[in-house]
Tab-separated table of C-alpha atoms in Angstrom:
chain	number	residue	atom	x	y	z
Q	1	UNK	CA	21.111	-5.274	14.925
Q	2	UNK	CA	21.986	-7.871	12.264
Q	3	UNK	CA	21.037	-10.815	14.502
Q	4	UNK	CA	17.884	-9.048	15.713
Q	5	UNK	CA	16.719	-8.398	12.144
Q	6	UNK	CA	17.123	-12.005	11.007
Q	7	UNK	CA	15.597	-13.377	14.218
Q	8	UNK	CA	12.561	-11.084	13.920
Q	9	UNK	CA	12.138	-12.054	10.271
Q	10	UNK	CA	12.140	-15.791	11.075
Q	11	UNK	CA	9.721	-15.397	14.025
Q	12	UNK	CA	7.283	-13.234	12.047
Q	13	UNK	CA	7.409	-15.549	9.040
Q	14	UNK	CA	6.738	-18.583	11.244
Q	15	UNK	CA	3.836	-16.778	12.939
Q	16	UNK	CA	2.276	-15.870	9.582
Q	17	UNK	CA	2.666	-19.418	8.319
Q	18	UNK	CA	1.129	-20.863	11.483
Q	19	UNK	CA	-1.881	-18.528	11.340
Q	20	UNK	CA	-2.502	-19.210	7.654
Q	21	UNK	CA	-2.274	-22.983	8.124
Q	22	UNK	CA	-4.684	-22.892	11.062
Q	23	UNK	CA	-7.073	-20.687	9.085
Q	24	UNK	CA	-6.982	-23.070	6.118
Q	25	UNK	CA	-7.720	-26.052	8.382
Q	26	UNK	CA	-10.628	-24.240	10.036
Q	27	UNK	CA	-12.101	-23.017	6.729
Q	28	UNK	CA	-14.958	-25.109	5.341
Q	29	UNK	CA	-13.966	-26.941	2.185
Q	30	UNK	CA	-16.890	-25.571	0.167
Q	31	UNK	CA	-17.462	-26.094	-3.515
Q	32	UNK	CA	-14.431	-25.118	-5.574
Q	33	UNK	CA	-14.947	-23.335	-8.866
Q	34	UNK	CA	-14.118	-25.754	-11.654
Q	35	UNK	CA	-14.763	-23.368	-14.533
Q	36	UNK	CA	-11.583	-23.729	-16.630
Q	37	UNK	CA	-12.255	-20.467	-18.489
Q	38	UNK	CA	-12.405	-18.516	-15.229
Q	39	UNK	CA	-9.277	-20.146	-13.840
Q	40	UNK	CA	-7.390	-19.433	-17.072
Q	41	UNK	CA	-8.605	-15.810	-17.108
Q	42	UNK	CA	-7.671	-15.323	-13.454
Q	43	UNK	CA	-4.207	-16.762	-14.070
Q	44	UNK	CA	-3.688	-14.440	-17.078
Q	45	UNK	CA	-4.431	-11.490	-14.803
Q	46	UNK	CA	-2.326	-12.676	-11.890
Q	47	UNK	CA	0.839	-13.365	-13.882
Q	48	UNK	CA	0.940	-9.776	-15.179
Q	49	UNK	CA	-0.268	-8.096	-11.995
Q	50	UNK	CA	2.089	-10.011	-9.711
Q	51	UNK	CA	5.098	-9.209	-11.906
Q	52	UNK	CA	4.188	-5.527	-11.696
Q	53	UNK	CA	3.793	-5.695	-7.910
Q	54	UNK	CA	7.059	-7.618	-7.483
Q	55	UNK	CA	8.950	-4.988	-9.490
Q	56	UNK	CA	7.412	-2.252	-7.346
Q	57	UNK	CA	8.291	-3.925	-4.036
Q	58	UNK	CA	11.817	-4.798	-5.165
Q	59	UNK	CA	12.743	-1.100	-5.253
Q	60	UNK	CA	11.395	-0.144	-1.837
Q	61	UNK	CA	14.156	-1.265	0.595
Q	62	UNK	CA	17.026	0.629	-1.018
Q	63	UNK	CA	15.484	3.884	-2.285
Q	64	UNK	CA	16.702	6.086	0.580
Q	65	UNK	CA	20.014	4.204	0.742
Q	66	UNK	CA	20.603	4.862	-2.970
Q	67	UNK	CA	20.217	8.617	-2.566
Q	68	UNK	CA	22.472	8.479	0.478
Q	69	UNK	CA	24.993	6.455	-1.545
Q	70	UNK	CA	25.064	9.321	-4.061
Q	71	UNK	CA	26.077	11.638	-1.164
Q	72	UNK	CA	22.908	13.719	-1.093
Q	73	UNK	CA	22.047	15.446	2.177
Q	74	UNK	CA	18.974	14.393	4.140
Q	75	UNK	CA	17.212	17.618	3.141
Q	76	UNK	CA	17.862	16.947	-0.549
Q	77	UNK	CA	16.547	13.400	-0.146
Q	78	UNK	CA	13.428	14.788	1.540
Q	79	UNK	CA	12.798	17.008	-1.512
Q	80	UNK	CA	13.067	13.948	-3.780
Q	81	UNK	CA	10.454	12.182	-1.678
Q	82	UNK	CA	8.229	15.272	-1.736
Q	83	UNK	CA	8.497	15.339	-5.530
Q	84	UNK	CA	7.404	11.699	-5.643
Q	85	UNK	CA	4.439	12.332	-3.346
Q	86	UNK	CA	3.388	15.434	-5.274
Q	87	UNK	CA	3.489	13.617	-8.601
Q	88	UNK	CA	1.519	10.714	-7.089
Q	89	UNK	CA	-1.303	13.012	-5.966
Q	90	UNK	CA	-1.336	15.018	-9.217
Q	91	UNK	CA	-1.360	11.973	-11.488
Q	92	UNK	CA	-3.682	10.147	-9.094
Q	93	UNK	CA	-6.330	12.828	-9.591
Q	94	UNK	CA	-6.490	12.201	-13.347
Q	95	UNK	CA	-5.406	8.553	-13.502
Q	96	UNK	CA	-8.925	7.117	-13.776
Q	97	UNK	CA	-9.866	9.489	-16.597
Q	98	UNK	CA	-6.553	8.859	-18.385
Q	99	UNK	CA	-6.948	5.083	-18.122
Q	100	UNK	CA	-10.547	5.189	-19.397
Q	101	UNK	CA	-9.539	7.392	-22.355
Q	102	UNK	CA	-6.293	5.646	-23.308
Q	103	UNK	CA	-7.520	2.099	-22.673
Q	104	UNK	CA	-6.815	-0.160	-19.694
Q	105	UNK	CA	-4.452	-2.534	-21.523
Q	106	UNK	CA	-2.451	0.330	-23.056
Q	107	UNK	CA	-2.280	1.960	-19.612
Q	108	UNK	CA	-0.803	-1.218	-18.106
Q	109	UNK	CA	1.802	-1.320	-20.880
Q	110	UNK	CA	2.471	2.396	-20.305
Q	111	UNK	CA	3.025	1.597	-16.613
Q	112	UNK	CA	5.740	-0.904	-17.578
Q	113	UNK	CA	7.458	1.668	-19.798
Q	114	UNK	CA	7.320	4.599	-17.372
Q	115	UNK	CA	8.403	2.514	-14.396
Q	116	UNK	CA	11.305	1.052	-16.384
Q	117	UNK	CA	12.406	4.597	-17.245
Q	118	UNK	CA	12.040	5.515	-13.564
Q	119	UNK	CA	14.399	2.638	-12.665
Q	120	UNK	CA	16.895	3.684	-15.348
Q	121	UNK	CA	17.082	7.207	-13.919
Q	122	UNK	CA	18.442	5.684	-10.692
Q	123	UNK	CA	21.688	4.928	-12.568
Q	124	UNK	CA	22.353	8.682	-12.773
Q	125	UNK	CA	23.775	10.754	-9.940
Q	126	UNK	CA	22.373	13.960	-11.424
Q	127	UNK	CA	19.832	15.498	-9.040
Q	128	UNK	CA	17.539	16.782	-11.812
Q	129	UNK	CA	17.452	13.357	-13.492
Q	130	UNK	CA	16.504	11.797	-10.149
Q	131	UNK	CA	13.708	14.368	-9.750
Q	132	UNK	CA	12.376	13.379	-13.180
Q	133	UNK	CA	12.595	9.755	-12.071
Q	134	UNK	CA	10.475	10.524	-9.001
Q	135	UNK	CA	7.861	12.182	-11.216
Q	136	UNK	CA	7.801	9.112	-13.465
Q	137	UNK	CA	7.466	6.969	-10.347
Q	138	UNK	CA	4.408	8.983	-9.292
Q	139	UNK	CA	2.786	8.424	-12.689
Q	140	UNK	CA	3.613	4.717	-12.555
Q	141	UNK	CA	2.152	4.335	-9.063
Q	142	UNK	CA	-1.076	6.031	-10.153
Q	143	UNK	CA	-1.350	3.653	-13.128
Q	144	UNK	CA	-0.531	0.573	-11.036
Q	145	UNK	CA	-3.399	1.230	-8.632
Q	146	UNK	CA	-5.988	2.139	-11.260
Q	147	UNK	CA	-5.386	0.461	-14.636
Q	148	UNK	CA	-4.938	-3.170	-13.574
Q	149	UNK	CA	-8.005	-3.366	-11.357
Q	150	UNK	CA	-10.169	-1.515	-13.890
Q	151	UNK	CA	-9.056	-3.872	-16.687
Q	152	UNK	CA	-9.840	-6.968	-14.628
Q	153	UNK	CA	-13.299	-5.851	-13.488
Q	154	UNK	CA	-14.381	-4.917	-17.028
Q	155	UNK	CA	-13.103	-8.193	-18.502
Q	156	UNK	CA	-14.597	-10.255	-15.671
Q	157	UNK	CA	-18.092	-8.803	-16.027
Q	158	UNK	CA	-18.432	-7.510	-19.587
Q	159	UNK	CA	-16.326	-9.806	-21.766
Q	160	UNK	CA	-16.444	-13.131	-19.868
Q	161	UNK	CA	-19.767	-12.631	-18.047
Q	162	UNK	CA	-18.541	-14.280	-14.849
Q	163	UNK	CA	-20.561	-13.691	-11.641
Q	164	UNK	CA	-19.723	-10.361	-10.023
Q	165	UNK	CA	-19.623	-12.136	-6.640
Q	166	UNK	CA	-16.321	-13.715	-7.657
Q	167	UNK	CA	-14.503	-10.369	-7.989
Q	168	UNK	CA	-13.848	-9.811	-4.233
Q	169	UNK	CA	-12.376	-13.317	-3.965
Q	170	UNK	CA	-9.925	-12.557	-6.779
Q	171	UNK	CA	-8.715	-9.332	-5.156
Q	172	UNK	CA	-8.638	-10.811	-1.641
Q	173	UNK	CA	-6.316	-13.521	-2.944
Q	174	UNK	CA	-4.282	-10.888	-4.800
Q	175	UNK	CA	-3.930	-8.867	-1.567
Q	176	UNK	CA	-2.598	-11.903	0.295
Q	177	UNK	CA	-0.054	-12.747	-2.404
Q	178	UNK	CA	0.892	-9.069	-2.606
Q	179	UNK	CA	2.113	-9.337	0.988
Q	180	UNK	CA	3.980	-12.536	0.186
Q	181	UNK	CA	5.623	-10.882	-2.828
Q	182	UNK	CA	6.674	-7.950	-0.649
Q	183	UNK	CA	8.352	-10.304	1.839
Q	184	UNK	CA	10.180	-12.167	-0.940
Q	185	UNK	CA	11.124	-8.882	-2.662
Q	186	UNK	CA	12.904	-7.637	0.467
Q	187	UNK	CA	15.041	-10.778	0.636
Q	188	UNK	CA	15.699	-10.583	-3.117
Q	189	UNK	CA	16.694	-6.916	-2.854
Q	190	UNK	CA	19.149	-7.748	-0.075
Q	191	UNK	CA	20.622	-10.552	-2.192
Q	192	UNK	CA	21.068	-8.566	-5.426
Q	193	UNK	CA	22.429	-5.522	-3.561
Q	194	UNK	CA	25.125	-7.730	-2.018
Q	195	UNK	CA	25.892	-10.048	-4.963
Q	196	UNK	CA	25.479	-8.049	-8.184
Q	197	UNK	CA	28.323	-5.685	-7.353
Q	198	UNK	CA	26.237	-2.606	-8.185
Q	199	UNK	CA	25.447	-1.588	-4.610
Q	200	UNK	CA	22.097	0.037	-3.746
Q	201	UNK	CA	21.154	0.541	-7.426
Q	202	UNK	CA	21.061	-3.235	-8.048
Q	203	UNK	CA	17.397	-3.787	-7.035
Q	204	UNK	CA	16.301	-1.067	-9.484
Q	205	UNK	CA	18.218	-2.717	-12.308
Q	206	UNK	CA	16.751	-6.107	-11.356
Q	207	UNK	CA	13.212	-4.676	-11.476
Q	208	UNK	CA	13.466	-3.717	-15.171
Q	209	UNK	CA	13.219	-7.289	-16.603
Q	210	UNK	CA	10.142	-7.927	-14.442
Q	211	UNK	CA	8.495	-4.764	-15.752
Q	212	UNK	CA	9.396	-5.629	-19.347
Q	213	UNK	CA	7.938	-9.124	-18.960
Q	214	UNK	CA	4.741	-7.754	-17.392
Q	215	UNK	CA	4.279	-5.310	-20.273
Q	216	UNK	CA	4.985	-7.981	-22.894
Q	217	UNK	CA	2.497	-10.440	-21.355
Q	218	UNK	CA	-0.216	-7.779	-21.134
Q	219	UNK	CA	0.439	-6.732	-24.715
Q	220	UNK	CA	0.164	-10.261	-26.121
Q	221	UNK	CA	-2.426	-11.924	-23.872
Q	222	UNK	CA	-4.830	-9.178	-22.771
Q	223	UNK	CA	-7.677	-7.652	-24.729
Q	224	UNK	CA	-8.297	-3.911	-24.754
Q	225	UNK	CA	-11.213	-2.245	-22.975
Q	226	UNK	CA	-12.255	1.325	-22.279
Q	227	UNK	CA	-14.263	3.078	-19.577
Q	228	UNK	CA	-17.049	5.597	-19.840
Q	229	UNK	CA	-15.766	9.135	-20.007
Q	230	UNK	CA	-16.823	11.385	-17.138
Q	231	UNK	CA	-15.868	15.029	-16.757
Q	232	UNK	CA	-13.154	15.387	-14.115
Q	233	UNK	CA	-14.627	18.613	-12.584
Q	234	UNK	CA	-18.007	16.903	-12.225
Q	235	UNK	CA	-16.409	13.862	-10.583
Q	236	UNK	CA	-14.653	16.086	-8.026
Q	237	UNK	CA	-17.786	18.203	-7.445
Q	238	UNK	CA	-19.942	15.117	-6.810
Q	239	UNK	CA	-17.249	13.699	-4.522
Q	240	UNK	CA	-17.064	16.935	-2.506
Q	241	UNK	CA	-20.854	17.018	-2.203
Q	242	UNK	CA	-20.861	13.467	-0.842
Q	243	UNK	CA	-17.989	14.271	1.512
Q	244	UNK	CA	-19.745	17.298	3.037
Q	245	UNK	CA	-23.234	15.819	3.183
Q	246	UNK	CA	-22.360	12.683	5.161
Q	247	UNK	CA	-20.540	13.057	8.476
Q	248	UNK	CA	-19.396	9.440	8.305
Q	249	UNK	CA	-17.564	10.090	5.021
Q	250	UNK	CA	-15.958	13.259	6.404
Q	251	UNK	CA	-14.683	11.500	9.533
Q	252	UNK	CA	-13.478	8.527	7.488
Q	253	UNK	CA	-11.531	10.880	5.213
Q	254	UNK	CA	-10.026	12.644	8.234
Q	255	UNK	CA	-8.823	9.347	9.700
Q	256	UNK	CA	-7.347	8.254	6.365
Q	257	UNK	CA	-5.538	11.555	5.776
Q	258	UNK	CA	-4.015	11.649	9.272
Q	259	UNK	CA	-3.112	7.954	9.545
Q	260	UNK	CA	-1.687	7.448	6.062
Q	261	UNK	CA	0.301	10.712	6.042
Q	262	UNK	CA	2.118	9.426	9.148
Q	263	UNK	CA	2.797	6.136	7.335
Q	264	UNK	CA	4.343	8.045	4.409
Q	265	UNK	CA	6.676	9.838	6.819
Q	266	UNK	CA	7.548	6.509	8.476
Q	267	UNK	CA	8.510	5.152	5.018
Q	268	UNK	CA	11.011	7.996	4.721
Q	269	UNK	CA	12.439	7.778	8.239
Q	270	UNK	CA	13.007	4.083	8.903
Q	271	UNK	CA	16.178	3.839	6.811
Q	272	UNK	CA	18.112	6.769	8.382
Q	273	UNK	CA	17.086	5.547	11.842
Q	274	UNK	CA	18.249	1.919	11.397
Q	275	UNK	CA	20.905	2.004	8.655
Q	276	UNK	CA	23.660	3.652	10.779
Q	277	UNK	CA	23.519	0.635	13.108
Q	278	UNK	CA	24.356	-1.909	10.385
Q	279	UNK	CA	20.823	-3.112	9.700
Q	280	UNK	CA	20.390	-5.332	6.594
Q	281	UNK	CA	17.844	-3.150	4.794
Q	282	UNK	CA	16.302	-5.886	2.642
Q	283	UNK	CA	15.727	-8.191	5.617
Q	284	UNK	CA	14.392	-5.281	7.678
Q	285	UNK	CA	11.928	-4.497	4.882
Q	286	UNK	CA	10.883	-8.162	4.638
Q	287	UNK	CA	10.308	-8.169	8.390
Q	288	UNK	CA	8.084	-5.107	8.028
Q	289	UNK	CA	6.073	-6.813	5.300
Q	290	UNK	CA	5.823	-10.017	7.358
Q	291	UNK	CA	4.476	-7.937	10.272
Q	292	UNK	CA	1.927	-6.362	7.933
Q	293	UNK	CA	0.955	-9.826	6.651
Q	294	UNK	CA	0.568	-10.951	10.257
Q	295	UNK	CA	-1.767	-8.008	10.860
Q	296	UNK	CA	-3.848	-8.945	7.807
Q	297	UNK	CA	-4.086	-12.548	9.044
Q	298	UNK	CA	-5.187	-11.287	12.455
Q	299	UNK	CA	-7.829	-9.139	10.732
Q	300	UNK	CA	-9.291	-12.182	8.993
Q	301	UNK	CA	-9.292	-14.160	12.238
Q	302	UNK	CA	-10.781	-11.286	14.267
Q	303	UNK	CA	-13.658	-10.777	11.791
Q	304	UNK	CA	-14.323	-14.519	11.452
Q	305	UNK	CA	-17.393	-16.295	12.809
Q	306	UNK	CA	-15.512	-17.328	15.946
Q	307	UNK	CA	-14.602	-13.824	17.188
Q	308	UNK	CA	-16.791	-11.603	14.991
Q	309	UNK	CA	-15.037	-8.326	15.813
Q	310	UNK	CA	-16.014	-5.405	13.605
Q	311	UNK	CA	-13.704	-3.364	11.296
Q	312	UNK	CA	-14.484	-0.227	13.315
Q	313	UNK	CA	-12.973	-1.885	16.407
Q	314	UNK	CA	-9.863	-2.902	14.442
Q	315	UNK	CA	-9.344	0.597	13.018
Q	316	UNK	CA	-9.433	1.897	16.603
Q	317	UNK	CA	-6.913	-0.732	17.681
Q	318	UNK	CA	-4.612	0.055	14.737
Q	319	UNK	CA	-4.577	3.776	15.577
Q	320	UNK	CA	-3.852	3.035	19.243
Q	321	UNK	CA	-0.938	0.758	18.301
Q	322	UNK	CA	0.579	3.459	16.080
Q	323	UNK	CA	0.186	6.108	18.813
Q	324	UNK	CA	2.015	3.825	21.267
Q	325	UNK	CA	4.736	3.033	18.698
Q	326	UNK	CA	5.380	6.692	17.922
Q	327	UNK	CA	5.732	7.487	21.615
Q	328	UNK	CA	8.292	4.661	21.808
Q	329	UNK	CA	10.172	6.204	18.877
Q	330	UNK	CA	10.372	9.642	20.489
Q	331	UNK	CA	12.453	8.024	23.255
Q	332	UNK	CA	14.395	5.441	21.216
Q	333	UNK	CA	15.686	8.114	18.781
Q	334	UNK	CA	16.929	10.589	21.413
Q	335	UNK	CA	20.334	11.992	20.291
Q	336	UNK	CA	23.149	10.184	22.076
Q	337	UNK	CA	20.754	7.614	23.568
Q	338	UNK	CA	19.575	5.823	20.406
Q	339	UNK	CA	18.170	2.337	20.810
Q	340	UNK	CA	17.919	0.745	17.341
Q	341	UNK	CA	16.325	-2.465	18.661
Q	342	UNK	CA	13.508	-0.521	20.350
Q	343	UNK	CA	13.050	1.554	17.194
Q	344	UNK	CA	12.886	-1.627	15.118
Q	345	UNK	CA	10.218	-3.098	17.421
Q	346	UNK	CA	8.221	0.123	17.185
Q	347	UNK	CA	8.424	0.028	13.379
Q	348	UNK	CA	7.233	-3.589	13.395
Q	349	UNK	CA	4.248	-2.577	15.524
Q	350	UNK	CA	3.412	0.177	13.019
Q	351	UNK	CA	3.454	-2.352	10.187
Q	352	UNK	CA	1.318	-4.757	12.227
Q	353	UNK	CA	-1.160	-1.910	12.700
Q	354	UNK	CA	-1.137	-1.275	8.944
Q	355	UNK	CA	-2.085	-4.910	8.375
Q	356	UNK	CA	-5.141	-4.353	10.588
Q	357	UNK	CA	-5.933	-0.868	9.292
Q	358	UNK	CA	-6.005	-1.221	5.503
Q	359	UNK	CA	-8.533	-4.097	5.172
Q	360	UNK	CA	-10.691	-2.510	7.894
Q	361	UNK	CA	-10.627	0.887	6.200
Q	362	UNK	CA	-11.320	-0.714	2.817
Q	363	UNK	CA	-14.434	-2.392	4.239
Q	364	UNK	CA	-15.681	0.857	5.815
Q	365	UNK	CA	-15.091	2.855	2.615
Q	366	UNK	CA	-17.071	0.355	0.536
Q	367	UNK	CA	-19.991	0.556	2.969
Q	368	UNK	CA	-20.005	4.316	3.592
Q	369	UNK	CA	-19.156	5.790	0.175
Q	370	UNK	CA	-21.626	5.166	-2.695
Q	371	UNK	CA	-19.956	3.239	-5.517
Q	372	UNK	CA	-20.744	5.964	-8.082
Q	373	UNK	CA	-19.029	8.615	-5.940
Q	374	UNK	CA	-15.955	6.651	-4.828
Q	375	UNK	CA	-13.574	8.074	-7.449
Q	376	UNK	CA	-14.418	11.688	-6.582
Q	377	UNK	CA	-14.422	11.162	-2.809
Q	378	UNK	CA	-11.100	9.296	-2.866
Q	379	UNK	CA	-9.575	12.170	-4.848
Q	380	UNK	CA	-10.513	14.505	-1.990
Q	381	UNK	CA	-9.127	12.024	0.547
Q	382	UNK	CA	-5.764	11.908	-1.262
Q	383	UNK	CA	-5.168	15.671	-1.382
Q	384	UNK	CA	-4.894	16.350	2.410
Q	385	UNK	CA	-3.135	13.013	2.876
Q	386	UNK	CA	-0.281	13.876	0.531
Q	387	UNK	CA	-0.193	17.531	1.589
Q	388	UNK	CA	0.315	16.509	5.223
Q	389	UNK	CA	3.045	14.057	4.241
Q	390	UNK	CA	4.810	16.655	2.080
Q	391	UNK	CA	4.548	19.228	4.859
Q	392	UNK	CA	6.089	16.772	7.308
Q	393	UNK	CA	9.001	16.027	4.987
Q	394	UNK	CA	9.580	19.744	4.363
Q	395	UNK	CA	9.647	20.367	8.123
Q	396	UNK	CA	12.199	17.563	8.417
Q	397	UNK	CA	14.193	19.181	5.582
Q	398	UNK	CA	14.610	22.351	7.683
Q	399	UNK	CA	15.405	20.583	10.965
Q	400	UNK	CA	18.716	19.665	12.539
Q	401	UNK	CA	19.834	16.188	11.466
Q	402	UNK	CA	20.544	15.002	15.015
Q	403	UNK	CA	17.127	15.924	16.397
Q	404	UNK	CA	15.037	15.902	13.203
Q	405	UNK	CA	13.833	12.294	13.393
Q	406	UNK	CA	12.872	12.579	17.070
Q	407	UNK	CA	11.051	15.870	16.457
Q	408	UNK	CA	9.191	14.367	13.507
Q	409	UNK	CA	8.102	11.343	15.534
Q	410	UNK	CA	6.819	13.728	18.229
Q	411	UNK	CA	4.798	15.635	15.616
Q	412	UNK	CA	3.491	12.354	14.183
Q	413	UNK	CA	2.404	11.317	17.692
Q	414	UNK	CA	0.295	14.477	17.945
Q	415	UNK	CA	-1.167	13.828	14.475
Q	416	UNK	CA	-2.121	10.285	15.464
Q	417	UNK	CA	-3.790	11.534	18.637
Q	418	UNK	CA	-5.975	13.700	16.366
Q	419	UNK	CA	-6.670	10.593	14.266
Q	420	UNK	CA	-7.705	8.791	17.460
Q	421	UNK	CA	-10.152	11.599	18.264
Q	422	UNK	CA	-11.590	11.265	14.747
Q	423	UNK	CA	-11.956	7.499	15.302
Q	424	UNK	CA	-13.856	8.163	18.543
Q	425	UNK	CA	-16.099	10.607	16.659
Q	426	UNK	CA	-16.780	8.079	13.906
Q	427	UNK	CA	-17.424	5.316	16.442
Q	428	UNK	CA	-19.995	7.530	18.154
Q	429	UNK	CA	-21.773	8.213	14.847
Q	430	UNK	CA	-21.843	4.614	13.542
Q	431	UNK	CA	-22.193	2.729	16.832
Q	432	UNK	CA	-25.692	1.482	15.977
Q	433	UNK	CA	-25.218	1.346	12.192
Q	434	UNK	CA	-25.831	-2.283	11.164
Q	435	UNK	CA	-24.610	-1.508	7.628
Q	436	UNK	CA	-21.038	-1.196	8.879
Q	437	UNK	CA	-20.967	-4.640	10.471
Q	438	UNK	CA	-19.336	-7.669	8.893
Q	439	UNK	CA	-22.128	-10.026	7.766
Q	440	UNK	CA	-22.404	-13.446	9.292
Q	441	UNK	CA	-20.138	-15.914	7.466
Q	442	UNK	CA	-23.079	-18.288	7.049
Q	443	UNK	CA	-24.774	-15.765	4.810
Q	444	UNK	CA	-21.826	-14.905	2.619
Q	445	UNK	CA	-21.906	-15.877	-1.081
Q	446	UNK	CA	-19.661	-18.660	-2.267
Q	447	UNK	CA	-16.230	-17.535	-3.460
Q	448	UNK	CA	-14.378	-19.649	-6.011
Q	449	UNK	CA	-11.126	-21.337	-5.162
Q	450	UNK	CA	-8.132	-21.150	-7.456
């Protein structure tokens, strides 16, 4: 398993590098943005945002292993994950309103504080303290995916008056480097877990200086801005109205809830499936992230002028890949006949599918959901998503350890078949909808280069 993990990591990394180099060579040179104010502003945002993302990714490979190291049973670990998911959905519902009221800069600093406290709780072996840490992690995750983006958009448009057309380029570049950071974070987590002498808690300790630096940079270099207050009940009511009045939105939400709840369960299960066979968890995680990066690169190539595939096709392909992978896992995790290499390949395919799915789904959401209703609609998307994931983990909590993983993969296979039916339904509805097609590259606005 050790050799397989390192070999897969090298092959995936080389594939990603090759695709990116070929894409850069094929891309027209274009006119680069030479506005020094914009470049300086973009760099100020990236240095804080990337530190926050790096600290987040650094903790991912060893979370399950840490709880296992503290001798908690699999059912107890499942409850910790459920607590984290529940806090994410609860804080996620009010995060936008909280950020607008408190201020985006203060919210980013608050993220650094709460996530640092979350990391510190990992030093304790007390179950209640770890539950509190999971709740703090849920709050931090909600702030990470709301405050930073909101701060940037307001500063970009309102304070600096840069063209709004440059915003997607900034976040597209951030998404690419987010994948790169995730790959590097897995290797770094493996290194600090082996060399710091602290065991599985080492990556959490190493994340604290990154969070402190991110908070300090935001505090000293960023200006404050606030959002317009909007009543939370009205936001949810408008979102529900949009969800029920447009069949496309309803089907899109169904696909998201089913697909992403399975991904949450996969995040919980990969460690207990591979760790008993001596897998290097940090390298395994980096391989997953490299596979996801490969999927994102394939998305950009598939939707390019040369191939011009549509996001709806790629969502369908992603769901099919996950269905196939889960069927593989139901056989490779059979008690007494485990095949860790096959399981690892199946997990890599799931991550590859995620690399195709998330940019495709992001494109479809932007086209289908009106911008003014996105916050409310996404709140309704998150609720069934997290409920399904929590339900799956609770079912796993009550199952026999030897057959629990295989049973859960079987259930996830059935869930993904339902997602596939929803994809077919959506494809039937939007088949002739020109709005959901990627525009011709020749007509796209110029995006600045950094």
